[in-house]
Coordinates of C-alpha atoms and ligand atoms in Angstrom, one line a residue:
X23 CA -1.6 -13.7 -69.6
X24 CA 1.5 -11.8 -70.7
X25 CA 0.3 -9.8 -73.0
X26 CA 1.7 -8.8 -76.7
X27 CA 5.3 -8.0 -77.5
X28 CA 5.4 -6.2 -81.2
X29 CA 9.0 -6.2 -82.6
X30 CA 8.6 -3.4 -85.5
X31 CA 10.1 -2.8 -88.8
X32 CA 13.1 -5.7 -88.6
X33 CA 15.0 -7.6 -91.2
X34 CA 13.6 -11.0 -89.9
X35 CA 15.7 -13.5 -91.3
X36 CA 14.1 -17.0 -90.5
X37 CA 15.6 -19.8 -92.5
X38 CA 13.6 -22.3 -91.9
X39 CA 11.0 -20.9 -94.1
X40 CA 13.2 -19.3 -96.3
X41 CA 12.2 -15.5 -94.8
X42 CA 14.6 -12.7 -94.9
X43 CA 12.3 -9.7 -95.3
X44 CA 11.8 -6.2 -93.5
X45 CA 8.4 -7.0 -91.8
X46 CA 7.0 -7.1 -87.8
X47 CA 7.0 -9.9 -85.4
X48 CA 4.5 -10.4 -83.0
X49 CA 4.5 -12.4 -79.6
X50 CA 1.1 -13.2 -77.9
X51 CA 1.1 -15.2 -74.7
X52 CA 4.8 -16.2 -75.5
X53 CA 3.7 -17.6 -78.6
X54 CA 4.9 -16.3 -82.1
X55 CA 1.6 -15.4 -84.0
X56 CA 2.5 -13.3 -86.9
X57 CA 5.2 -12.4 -89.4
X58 CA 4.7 -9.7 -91.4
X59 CA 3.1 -6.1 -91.5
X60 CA 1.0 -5.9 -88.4
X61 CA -1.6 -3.1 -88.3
X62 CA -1.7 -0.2 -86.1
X63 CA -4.4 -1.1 -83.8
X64 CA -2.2 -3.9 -82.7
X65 CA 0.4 -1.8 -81.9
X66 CA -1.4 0.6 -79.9
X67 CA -2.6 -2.5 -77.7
X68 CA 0.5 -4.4 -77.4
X69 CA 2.1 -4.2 -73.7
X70 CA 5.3 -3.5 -75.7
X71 CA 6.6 -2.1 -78.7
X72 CA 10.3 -2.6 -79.7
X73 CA 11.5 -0.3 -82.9
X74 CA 13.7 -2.9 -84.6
X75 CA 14.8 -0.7 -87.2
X76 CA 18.1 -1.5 -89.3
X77 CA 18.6 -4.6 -87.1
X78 CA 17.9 -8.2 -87.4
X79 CA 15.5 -9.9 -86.1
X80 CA 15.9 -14.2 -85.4
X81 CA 14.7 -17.0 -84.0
X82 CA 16.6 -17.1 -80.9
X83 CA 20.5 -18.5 -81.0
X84 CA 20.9 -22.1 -80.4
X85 CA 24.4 -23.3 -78.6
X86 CA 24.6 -26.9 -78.6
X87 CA 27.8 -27.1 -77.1
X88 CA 28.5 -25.8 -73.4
X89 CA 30.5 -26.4 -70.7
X90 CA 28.7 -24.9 -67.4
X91 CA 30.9 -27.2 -64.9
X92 CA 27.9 -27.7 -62.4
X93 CA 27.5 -30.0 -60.8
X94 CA 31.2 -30.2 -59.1
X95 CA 33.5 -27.3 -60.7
X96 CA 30.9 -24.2 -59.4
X97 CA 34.0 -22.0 -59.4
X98 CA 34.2 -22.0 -62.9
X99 CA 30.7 -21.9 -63.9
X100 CA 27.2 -22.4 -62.9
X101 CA 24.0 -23.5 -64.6
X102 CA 23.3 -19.8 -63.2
X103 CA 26.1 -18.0 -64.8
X104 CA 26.8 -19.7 -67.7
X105 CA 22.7 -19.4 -68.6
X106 CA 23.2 -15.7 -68.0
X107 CA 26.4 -15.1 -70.0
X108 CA 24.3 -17.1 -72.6
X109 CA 21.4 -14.5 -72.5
X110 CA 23.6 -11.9 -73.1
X111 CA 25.2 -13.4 -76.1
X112 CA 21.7 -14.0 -78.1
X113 CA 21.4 -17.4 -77.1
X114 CA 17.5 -19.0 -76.3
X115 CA 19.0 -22.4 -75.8
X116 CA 22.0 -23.8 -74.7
X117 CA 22.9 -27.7 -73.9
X118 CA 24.9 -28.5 -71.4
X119 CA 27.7 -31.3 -71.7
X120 CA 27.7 -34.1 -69.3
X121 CA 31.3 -33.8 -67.8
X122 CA 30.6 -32.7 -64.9
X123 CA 31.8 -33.9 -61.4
X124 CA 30.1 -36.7 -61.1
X125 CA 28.9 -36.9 -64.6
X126 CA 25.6 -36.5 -66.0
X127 CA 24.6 -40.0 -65.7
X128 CA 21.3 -40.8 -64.8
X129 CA 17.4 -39.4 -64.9
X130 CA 18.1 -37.3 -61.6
X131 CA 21.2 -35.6 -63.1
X132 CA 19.3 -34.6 -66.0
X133 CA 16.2 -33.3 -63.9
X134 CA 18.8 -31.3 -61.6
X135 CA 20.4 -29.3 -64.6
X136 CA 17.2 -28.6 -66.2
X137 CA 16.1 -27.3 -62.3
X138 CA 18.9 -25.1 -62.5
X139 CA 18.0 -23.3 -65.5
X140 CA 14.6 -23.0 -64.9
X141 CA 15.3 -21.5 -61.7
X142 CA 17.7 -18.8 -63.6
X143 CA 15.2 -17.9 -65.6
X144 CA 17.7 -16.5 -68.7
X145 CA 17.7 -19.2 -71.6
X146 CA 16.7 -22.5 -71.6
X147 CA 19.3 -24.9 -70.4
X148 CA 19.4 -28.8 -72.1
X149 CA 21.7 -31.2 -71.1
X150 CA 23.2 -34.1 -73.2
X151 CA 23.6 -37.1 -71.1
X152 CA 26.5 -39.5 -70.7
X153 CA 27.3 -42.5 -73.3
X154 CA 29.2 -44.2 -70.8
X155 CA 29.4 -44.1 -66.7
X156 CA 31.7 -42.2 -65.2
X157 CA 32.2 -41.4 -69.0
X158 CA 35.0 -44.2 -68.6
X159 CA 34.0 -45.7 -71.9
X160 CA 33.0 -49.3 -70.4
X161 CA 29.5 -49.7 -69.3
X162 CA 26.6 -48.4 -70.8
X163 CA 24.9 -45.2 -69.1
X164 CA 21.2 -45.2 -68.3
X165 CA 20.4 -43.7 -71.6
X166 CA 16.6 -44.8 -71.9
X167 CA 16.1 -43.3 -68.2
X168 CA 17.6 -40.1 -69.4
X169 CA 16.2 -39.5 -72.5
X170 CA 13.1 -39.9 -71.2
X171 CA 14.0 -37.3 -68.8
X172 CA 14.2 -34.8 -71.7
X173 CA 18.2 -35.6 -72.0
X174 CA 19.2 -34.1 -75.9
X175 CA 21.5 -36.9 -76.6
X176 CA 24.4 -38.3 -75.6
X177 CA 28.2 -37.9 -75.4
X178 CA 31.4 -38.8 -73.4
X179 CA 32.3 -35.6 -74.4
X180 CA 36.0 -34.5 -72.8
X181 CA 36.8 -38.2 -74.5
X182 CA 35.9 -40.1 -77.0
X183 CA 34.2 -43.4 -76.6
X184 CA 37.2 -45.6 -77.0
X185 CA 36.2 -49.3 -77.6
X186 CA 34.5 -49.8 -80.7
X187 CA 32.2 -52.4 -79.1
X188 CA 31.2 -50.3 -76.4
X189 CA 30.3 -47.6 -79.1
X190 CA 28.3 -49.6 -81.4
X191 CA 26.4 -51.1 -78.7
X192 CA 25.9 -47.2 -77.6
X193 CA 24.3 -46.6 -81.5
X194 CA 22.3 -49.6 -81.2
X195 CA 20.7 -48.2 -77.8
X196 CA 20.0 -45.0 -79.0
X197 CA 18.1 -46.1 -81.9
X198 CA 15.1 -46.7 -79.2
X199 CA 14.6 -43.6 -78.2
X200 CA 15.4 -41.5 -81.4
X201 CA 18.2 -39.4 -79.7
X202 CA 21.8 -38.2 -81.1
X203 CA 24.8 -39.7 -80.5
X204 CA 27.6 -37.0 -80.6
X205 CA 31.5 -37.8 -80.0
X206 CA 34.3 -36.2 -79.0
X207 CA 36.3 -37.7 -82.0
X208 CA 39.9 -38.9 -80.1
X209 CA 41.6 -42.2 -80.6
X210 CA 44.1 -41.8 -77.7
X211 CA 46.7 -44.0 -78.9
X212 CA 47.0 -41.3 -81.0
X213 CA 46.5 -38.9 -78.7
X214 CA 48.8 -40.4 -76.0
X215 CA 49.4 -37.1 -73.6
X216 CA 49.5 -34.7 -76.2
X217 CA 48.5 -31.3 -75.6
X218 CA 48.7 -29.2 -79.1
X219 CA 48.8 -30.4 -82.7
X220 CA 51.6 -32.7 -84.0
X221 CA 53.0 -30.9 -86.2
X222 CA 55.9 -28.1 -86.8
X223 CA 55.3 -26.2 -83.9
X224 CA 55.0 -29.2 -81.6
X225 CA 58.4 -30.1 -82.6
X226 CA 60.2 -26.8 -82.4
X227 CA 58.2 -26.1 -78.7
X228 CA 59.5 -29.4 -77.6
X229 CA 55.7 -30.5 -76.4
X230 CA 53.7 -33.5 -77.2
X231 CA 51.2 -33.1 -79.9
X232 CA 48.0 -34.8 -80.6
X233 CA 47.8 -36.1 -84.5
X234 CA 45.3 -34.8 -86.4
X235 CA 44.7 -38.7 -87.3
X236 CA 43.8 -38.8 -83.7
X237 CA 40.3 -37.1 -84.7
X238 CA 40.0 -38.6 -88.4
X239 CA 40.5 -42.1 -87.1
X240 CA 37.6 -42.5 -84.1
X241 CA 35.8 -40.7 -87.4
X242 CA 36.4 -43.1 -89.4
X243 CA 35.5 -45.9 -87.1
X244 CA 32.3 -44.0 -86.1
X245 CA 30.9 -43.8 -89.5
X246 CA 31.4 -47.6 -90.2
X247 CA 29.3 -48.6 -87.1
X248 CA 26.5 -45.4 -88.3
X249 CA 27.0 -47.6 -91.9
X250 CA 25.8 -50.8 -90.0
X251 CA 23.6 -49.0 -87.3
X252 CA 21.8 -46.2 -89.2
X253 CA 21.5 -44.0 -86.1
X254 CA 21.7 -40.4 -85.7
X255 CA 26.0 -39.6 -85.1
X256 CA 27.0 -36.0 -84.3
X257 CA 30.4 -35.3 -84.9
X258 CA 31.3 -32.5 -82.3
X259 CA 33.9 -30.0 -82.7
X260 CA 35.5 -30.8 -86.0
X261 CA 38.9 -29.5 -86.7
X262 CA 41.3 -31.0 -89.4
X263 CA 40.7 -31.4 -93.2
X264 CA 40.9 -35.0 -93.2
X265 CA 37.5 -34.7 -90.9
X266 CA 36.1 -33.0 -93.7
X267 CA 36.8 -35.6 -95.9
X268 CA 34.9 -37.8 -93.9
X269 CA 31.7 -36.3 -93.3
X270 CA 31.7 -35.5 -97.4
X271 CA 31.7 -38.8 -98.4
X272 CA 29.2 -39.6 -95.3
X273 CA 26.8 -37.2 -96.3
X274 CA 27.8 -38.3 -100.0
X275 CA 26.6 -41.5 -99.0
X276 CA 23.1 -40.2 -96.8
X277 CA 24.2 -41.2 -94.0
X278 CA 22.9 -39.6 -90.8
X279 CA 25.8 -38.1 -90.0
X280 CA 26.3 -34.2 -88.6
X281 CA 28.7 -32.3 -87.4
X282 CA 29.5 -28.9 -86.0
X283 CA 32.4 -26.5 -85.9
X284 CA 33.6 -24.1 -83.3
X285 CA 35.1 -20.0 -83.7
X286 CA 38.6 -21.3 -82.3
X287 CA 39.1 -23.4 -85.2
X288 CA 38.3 -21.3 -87.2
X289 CA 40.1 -18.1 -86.6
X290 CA 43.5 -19.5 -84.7
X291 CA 46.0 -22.0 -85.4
X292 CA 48.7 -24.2 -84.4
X293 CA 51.2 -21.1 -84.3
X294 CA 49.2 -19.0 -81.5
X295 CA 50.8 -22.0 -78.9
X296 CA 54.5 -20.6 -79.3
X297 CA 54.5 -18.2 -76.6
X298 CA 53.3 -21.0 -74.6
X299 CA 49.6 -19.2 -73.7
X300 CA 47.4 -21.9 -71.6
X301 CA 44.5 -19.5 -73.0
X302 CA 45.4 -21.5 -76.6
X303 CA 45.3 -24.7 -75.0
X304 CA 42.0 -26.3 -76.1
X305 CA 41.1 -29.8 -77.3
X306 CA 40.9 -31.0 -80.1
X307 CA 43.9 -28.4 -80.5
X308 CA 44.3 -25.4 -82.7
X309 CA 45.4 -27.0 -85.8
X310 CA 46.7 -25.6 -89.3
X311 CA 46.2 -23.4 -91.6
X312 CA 45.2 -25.9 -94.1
X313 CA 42.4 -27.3 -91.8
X314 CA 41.2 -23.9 -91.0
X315 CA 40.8 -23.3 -95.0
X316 CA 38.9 -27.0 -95.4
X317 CA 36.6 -26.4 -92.5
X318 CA 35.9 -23.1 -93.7
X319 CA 35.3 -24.3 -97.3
X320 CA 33.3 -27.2 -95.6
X321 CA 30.6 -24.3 -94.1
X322 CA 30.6 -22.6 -97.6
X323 CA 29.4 -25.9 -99.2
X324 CA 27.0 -27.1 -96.6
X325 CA 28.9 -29.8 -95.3
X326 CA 29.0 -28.4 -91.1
X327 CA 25.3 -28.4 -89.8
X328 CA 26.0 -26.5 -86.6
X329 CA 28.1 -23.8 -85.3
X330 CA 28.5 -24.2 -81.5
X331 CA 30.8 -22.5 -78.7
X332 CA 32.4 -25.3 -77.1
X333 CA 32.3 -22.6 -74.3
X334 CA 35.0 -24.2 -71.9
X335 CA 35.5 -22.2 -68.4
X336 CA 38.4 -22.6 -66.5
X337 CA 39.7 -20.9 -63.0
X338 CA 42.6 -18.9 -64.1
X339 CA 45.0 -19.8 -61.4
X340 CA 44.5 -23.6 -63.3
X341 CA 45.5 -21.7 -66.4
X342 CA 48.8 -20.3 -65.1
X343 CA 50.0 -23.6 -64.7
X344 CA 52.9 -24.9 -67.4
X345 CA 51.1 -25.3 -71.0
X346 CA 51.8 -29.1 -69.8
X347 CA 49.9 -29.3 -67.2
X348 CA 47.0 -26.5 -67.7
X349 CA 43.6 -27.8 -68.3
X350 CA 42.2 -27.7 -72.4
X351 CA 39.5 -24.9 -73.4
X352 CA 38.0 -22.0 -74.5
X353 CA 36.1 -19.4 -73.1
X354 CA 33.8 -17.7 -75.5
X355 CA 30.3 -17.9 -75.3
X356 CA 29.7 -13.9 -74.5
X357 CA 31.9 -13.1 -78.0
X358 CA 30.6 -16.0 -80.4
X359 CA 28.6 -14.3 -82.4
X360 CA 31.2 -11.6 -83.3
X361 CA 33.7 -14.4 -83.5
X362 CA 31.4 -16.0 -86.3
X363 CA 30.7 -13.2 -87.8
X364 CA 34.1 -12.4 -88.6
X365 CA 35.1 -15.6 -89.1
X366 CA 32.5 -16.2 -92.0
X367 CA 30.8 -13.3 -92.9
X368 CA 33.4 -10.9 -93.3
X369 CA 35.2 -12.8 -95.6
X370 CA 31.9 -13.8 -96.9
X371 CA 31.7 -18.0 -96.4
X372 CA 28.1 -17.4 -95.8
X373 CA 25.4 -14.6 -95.5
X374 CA 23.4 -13.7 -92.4
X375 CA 20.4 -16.3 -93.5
X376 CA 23.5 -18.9 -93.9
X377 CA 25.1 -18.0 -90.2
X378 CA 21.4 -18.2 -88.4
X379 CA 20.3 -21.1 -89.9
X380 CA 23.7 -23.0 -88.6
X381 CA 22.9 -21.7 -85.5
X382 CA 19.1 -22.2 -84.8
X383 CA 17.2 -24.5 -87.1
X384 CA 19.6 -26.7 -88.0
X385 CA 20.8 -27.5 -83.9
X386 CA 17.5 -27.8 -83.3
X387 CA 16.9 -30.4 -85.8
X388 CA 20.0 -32.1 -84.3
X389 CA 18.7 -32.1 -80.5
X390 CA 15.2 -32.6 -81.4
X391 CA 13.7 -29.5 -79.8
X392 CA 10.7 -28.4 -81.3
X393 CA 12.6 -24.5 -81.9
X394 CA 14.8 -22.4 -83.9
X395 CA 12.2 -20.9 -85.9
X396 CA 9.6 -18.1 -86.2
X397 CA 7.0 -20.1 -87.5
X398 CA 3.6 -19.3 -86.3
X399 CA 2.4 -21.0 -82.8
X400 CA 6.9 -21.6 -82.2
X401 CA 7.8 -20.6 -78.6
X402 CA 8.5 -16.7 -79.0
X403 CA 12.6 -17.0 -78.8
X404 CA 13.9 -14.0 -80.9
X405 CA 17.3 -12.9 -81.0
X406 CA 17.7 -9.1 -82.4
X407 CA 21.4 -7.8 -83.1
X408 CA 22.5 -5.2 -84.7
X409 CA 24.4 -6.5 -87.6
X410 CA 26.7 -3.0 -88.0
X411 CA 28.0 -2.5 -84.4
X412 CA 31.2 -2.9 -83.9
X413 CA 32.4 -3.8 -79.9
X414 CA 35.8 -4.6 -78.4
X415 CA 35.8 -7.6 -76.8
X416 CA 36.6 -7.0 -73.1
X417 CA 36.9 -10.1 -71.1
X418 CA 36.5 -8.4 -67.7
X419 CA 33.0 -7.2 -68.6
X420 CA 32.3 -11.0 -69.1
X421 CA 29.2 -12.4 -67.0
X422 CA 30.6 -15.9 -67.2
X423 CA 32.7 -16.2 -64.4
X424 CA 35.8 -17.4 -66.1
X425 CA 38.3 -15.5 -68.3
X426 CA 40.3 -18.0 -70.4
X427 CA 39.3 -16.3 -73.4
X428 CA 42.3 -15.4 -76.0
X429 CA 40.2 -13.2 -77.4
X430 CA 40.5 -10.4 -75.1
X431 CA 40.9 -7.0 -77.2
X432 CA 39.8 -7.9 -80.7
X433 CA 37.4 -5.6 -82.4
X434 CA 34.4 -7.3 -84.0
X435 CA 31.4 -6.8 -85.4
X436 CA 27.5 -7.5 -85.0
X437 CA 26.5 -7.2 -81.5
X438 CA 23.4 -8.4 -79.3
X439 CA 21.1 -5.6 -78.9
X440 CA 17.9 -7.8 -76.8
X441 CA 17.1 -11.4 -76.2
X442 CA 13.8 -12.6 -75.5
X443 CA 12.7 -16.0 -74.3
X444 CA 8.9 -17.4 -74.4
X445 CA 8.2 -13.6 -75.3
X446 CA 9.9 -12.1 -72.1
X447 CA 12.9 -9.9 -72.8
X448 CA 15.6 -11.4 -71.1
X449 CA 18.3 -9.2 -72.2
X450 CA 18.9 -5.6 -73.0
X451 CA 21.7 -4.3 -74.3
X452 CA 22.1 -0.8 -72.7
Ligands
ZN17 ZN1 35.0 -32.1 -76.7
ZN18 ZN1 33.2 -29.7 -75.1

């Protein structure tokens, strides 16, 4: 028995049922079991009361995309950490990418990470498993044995699944046990050794560059084996116009395709690599302008079904190495929210509704987790944040215990205020 949590006088904006009202919320034995004006006797016997004035009120954030480099890389990140960064950043649910050291691979891998985050208590912590072992790209994984383990889906991610054979015997697989295949979309004979996008810049900075039809080609191949297969594909991390292209005429064509997007795309590009900053290093790379204006149109018409982090840790002594040899990512789970916000609500690509529905219902359609809404008898996740504030994003106040974040000093706005998981408030902003 835990009691009643009462959440009071809040814009909830649920998009799954098409809410966006000023109403209450209330929890009962972690449980949502009422939207909408809740009487006063209620209030006086709830264990807690939480004023939500002039702030929003959501099903709790969804990442589907993390990096939390345990098991093997625990100086980066841990399940621990990286659950508790998430917590602070308004996130109920995160899933964990399988490129670890070893990989995620197998039934006991998946039951170790979910140990992890149960033990951390902050969010709840998925894990996709492995397409391939070793994620070499040759041999089939133990899918079935995972995904009955509760694995969310599967991905090489780090590389794409190379040999087209190999991948469509991965979709043929999957389509037993109803699970997502997602892909790091990279043909690497394209992408030979590249490390930013071919382009301009690459040429002028005299380093390799991965071809945008690095990304649209695996694409491209993907979606004709989904054509023949008709199982669940998730694109991950799209990032040049051409992509876009391809999931229009996919989706054009009802095919079970997704896809999501991630802040960096969105709000830096090719040029940010000329001072030769590692912190700008991240694969796919920062591309152009042009494909930040396609993917951007892309969210404004519906086309991207998930917005995710891609949050990619790294030791910073590994990131003051040459741009050459630095390892590829991103930091930026604790700012993502801000980062989207700016990103598509300040120049108004979508409204709040639009923004939480890309990032709770619809990755929770995508994973299968039975989440991302406030519907009544839901798990009581709620994220509340208040849409006005306006923070400085600081990366030594970060939780996560890596700082490869080019972020560092940019003013946005919209800003976590509490995060509550199963009903318990796991974080308070103070
Ligand atoms: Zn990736
Ligand atoms: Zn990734």
């Amino acid at each position: 028995m835990t009691g009643q949590l009462l959440i009071k006088n809040g814009r909830v904006i649920d998009p799954a049922n098409n809410l966006d009202t000023k109403c209450d919320v209330l929890i009962t034995d972690e449980k949502v079991a009422e939207v909408g004006q809740i009487n006063g006797h209620v209030e006086k016997s709830a264990s807690r009361v939480i004023d939500a004035t002039g702030k929003l009120v959501t099903p709790g954030l969804i990442d589907m995309h993390v990096h939390f480099r345990e098991p093997g890389d625990e100086e980066e990140e841990t399940i621990a950490s990286g659950s508790t960064a998430a917590v602070a950043a308004g996130f109920t649910s995160v899933v964990c990418m399988p490129n670890t050291n070893p990989a995620i691979e197998s039934e006991t891998d998946v039951e170790y990470v979910h140990r992890k985050g149960r033990q951390t208590r902050k969010t709840h912590v998925y894990v996709m498993g492995a397409i391939t072992k070793k994620r070499e790209g040759v041999e089939l994984a133990e899918m079935g044995l995972m995904a009955e383990a509760g694995a969310r889906g599967f991905t090489d991610d780090g590389h794409g699944v190379q040999n087209p054979a190999v991948m469509l015997r991965a979709l043929k697989y999957a389509k037993m046990f109803d699970v997502v295949i997602a892909q790091h979309c990279q043909d690497n004979n394209f992408a030979a050794d590249g490390v930013m996008n071919a382009g301009y810049y690459s040429t002028i900075l005299g380093l390799p560059g991965i071809d945008a039809l690095a990304e649209e080609a695996m694409l491209w191949r993907d979606i004709q084996l989904v054509k023949k297969t008709q199982v669940r594909y998730h694109a991950q991390h799209i990032s040049t116009a051409g992509s876009v292209e391809l999931i229009r005429q996919a989706k054009k064509d009802s095919l079970p395709v997704t896809c999501e997007v991630t802040p960096h795309h969105l709000l830096l590009t090719e040029e940010r690599c000329s001072e030769y900053d590692t912190n700008y290093k991240v694969n796919p790379p920062l591309r152009s302008q042009k494909d930040v204006e396609a993917l951007k149109q892309a969210i404004s018409e519906g086309l991207v079904d998930a917005l995710a982090s891609d949050h990619a840790p790294h030791l910073q002594s590994e990131k003051e190495l040459e741009f050459l040899a630095a390892p590829f990512g991103i930091a930026s789970l604790e700012c993502v929210l801000g980062l989207y916000v700016k990103a598509l609500i300040g120049p108004k690509i979508l409204d709040w509704p639009g923004l939480i529905r890309l990032m709770t219902v619809n990755p929770a359609k995508i994973i299968g987790i039975d989440k991302g809404t406030l519907s009544r008898g839901k798990q009581g996740d709620v994220t509340i944040i208040d849409p006005e504030a306006q923070w400085q994003i600081d990366v030594s106040k970060f939780i996560s215990k890596s700082r490869n974040c080019p972020y560092h000093g940019w003013t946005v706005k919209g800003k976590v205020e509490k995060t509550i998981v199963g009903g318990e408030v796991r974080f308070e902003a103070h």
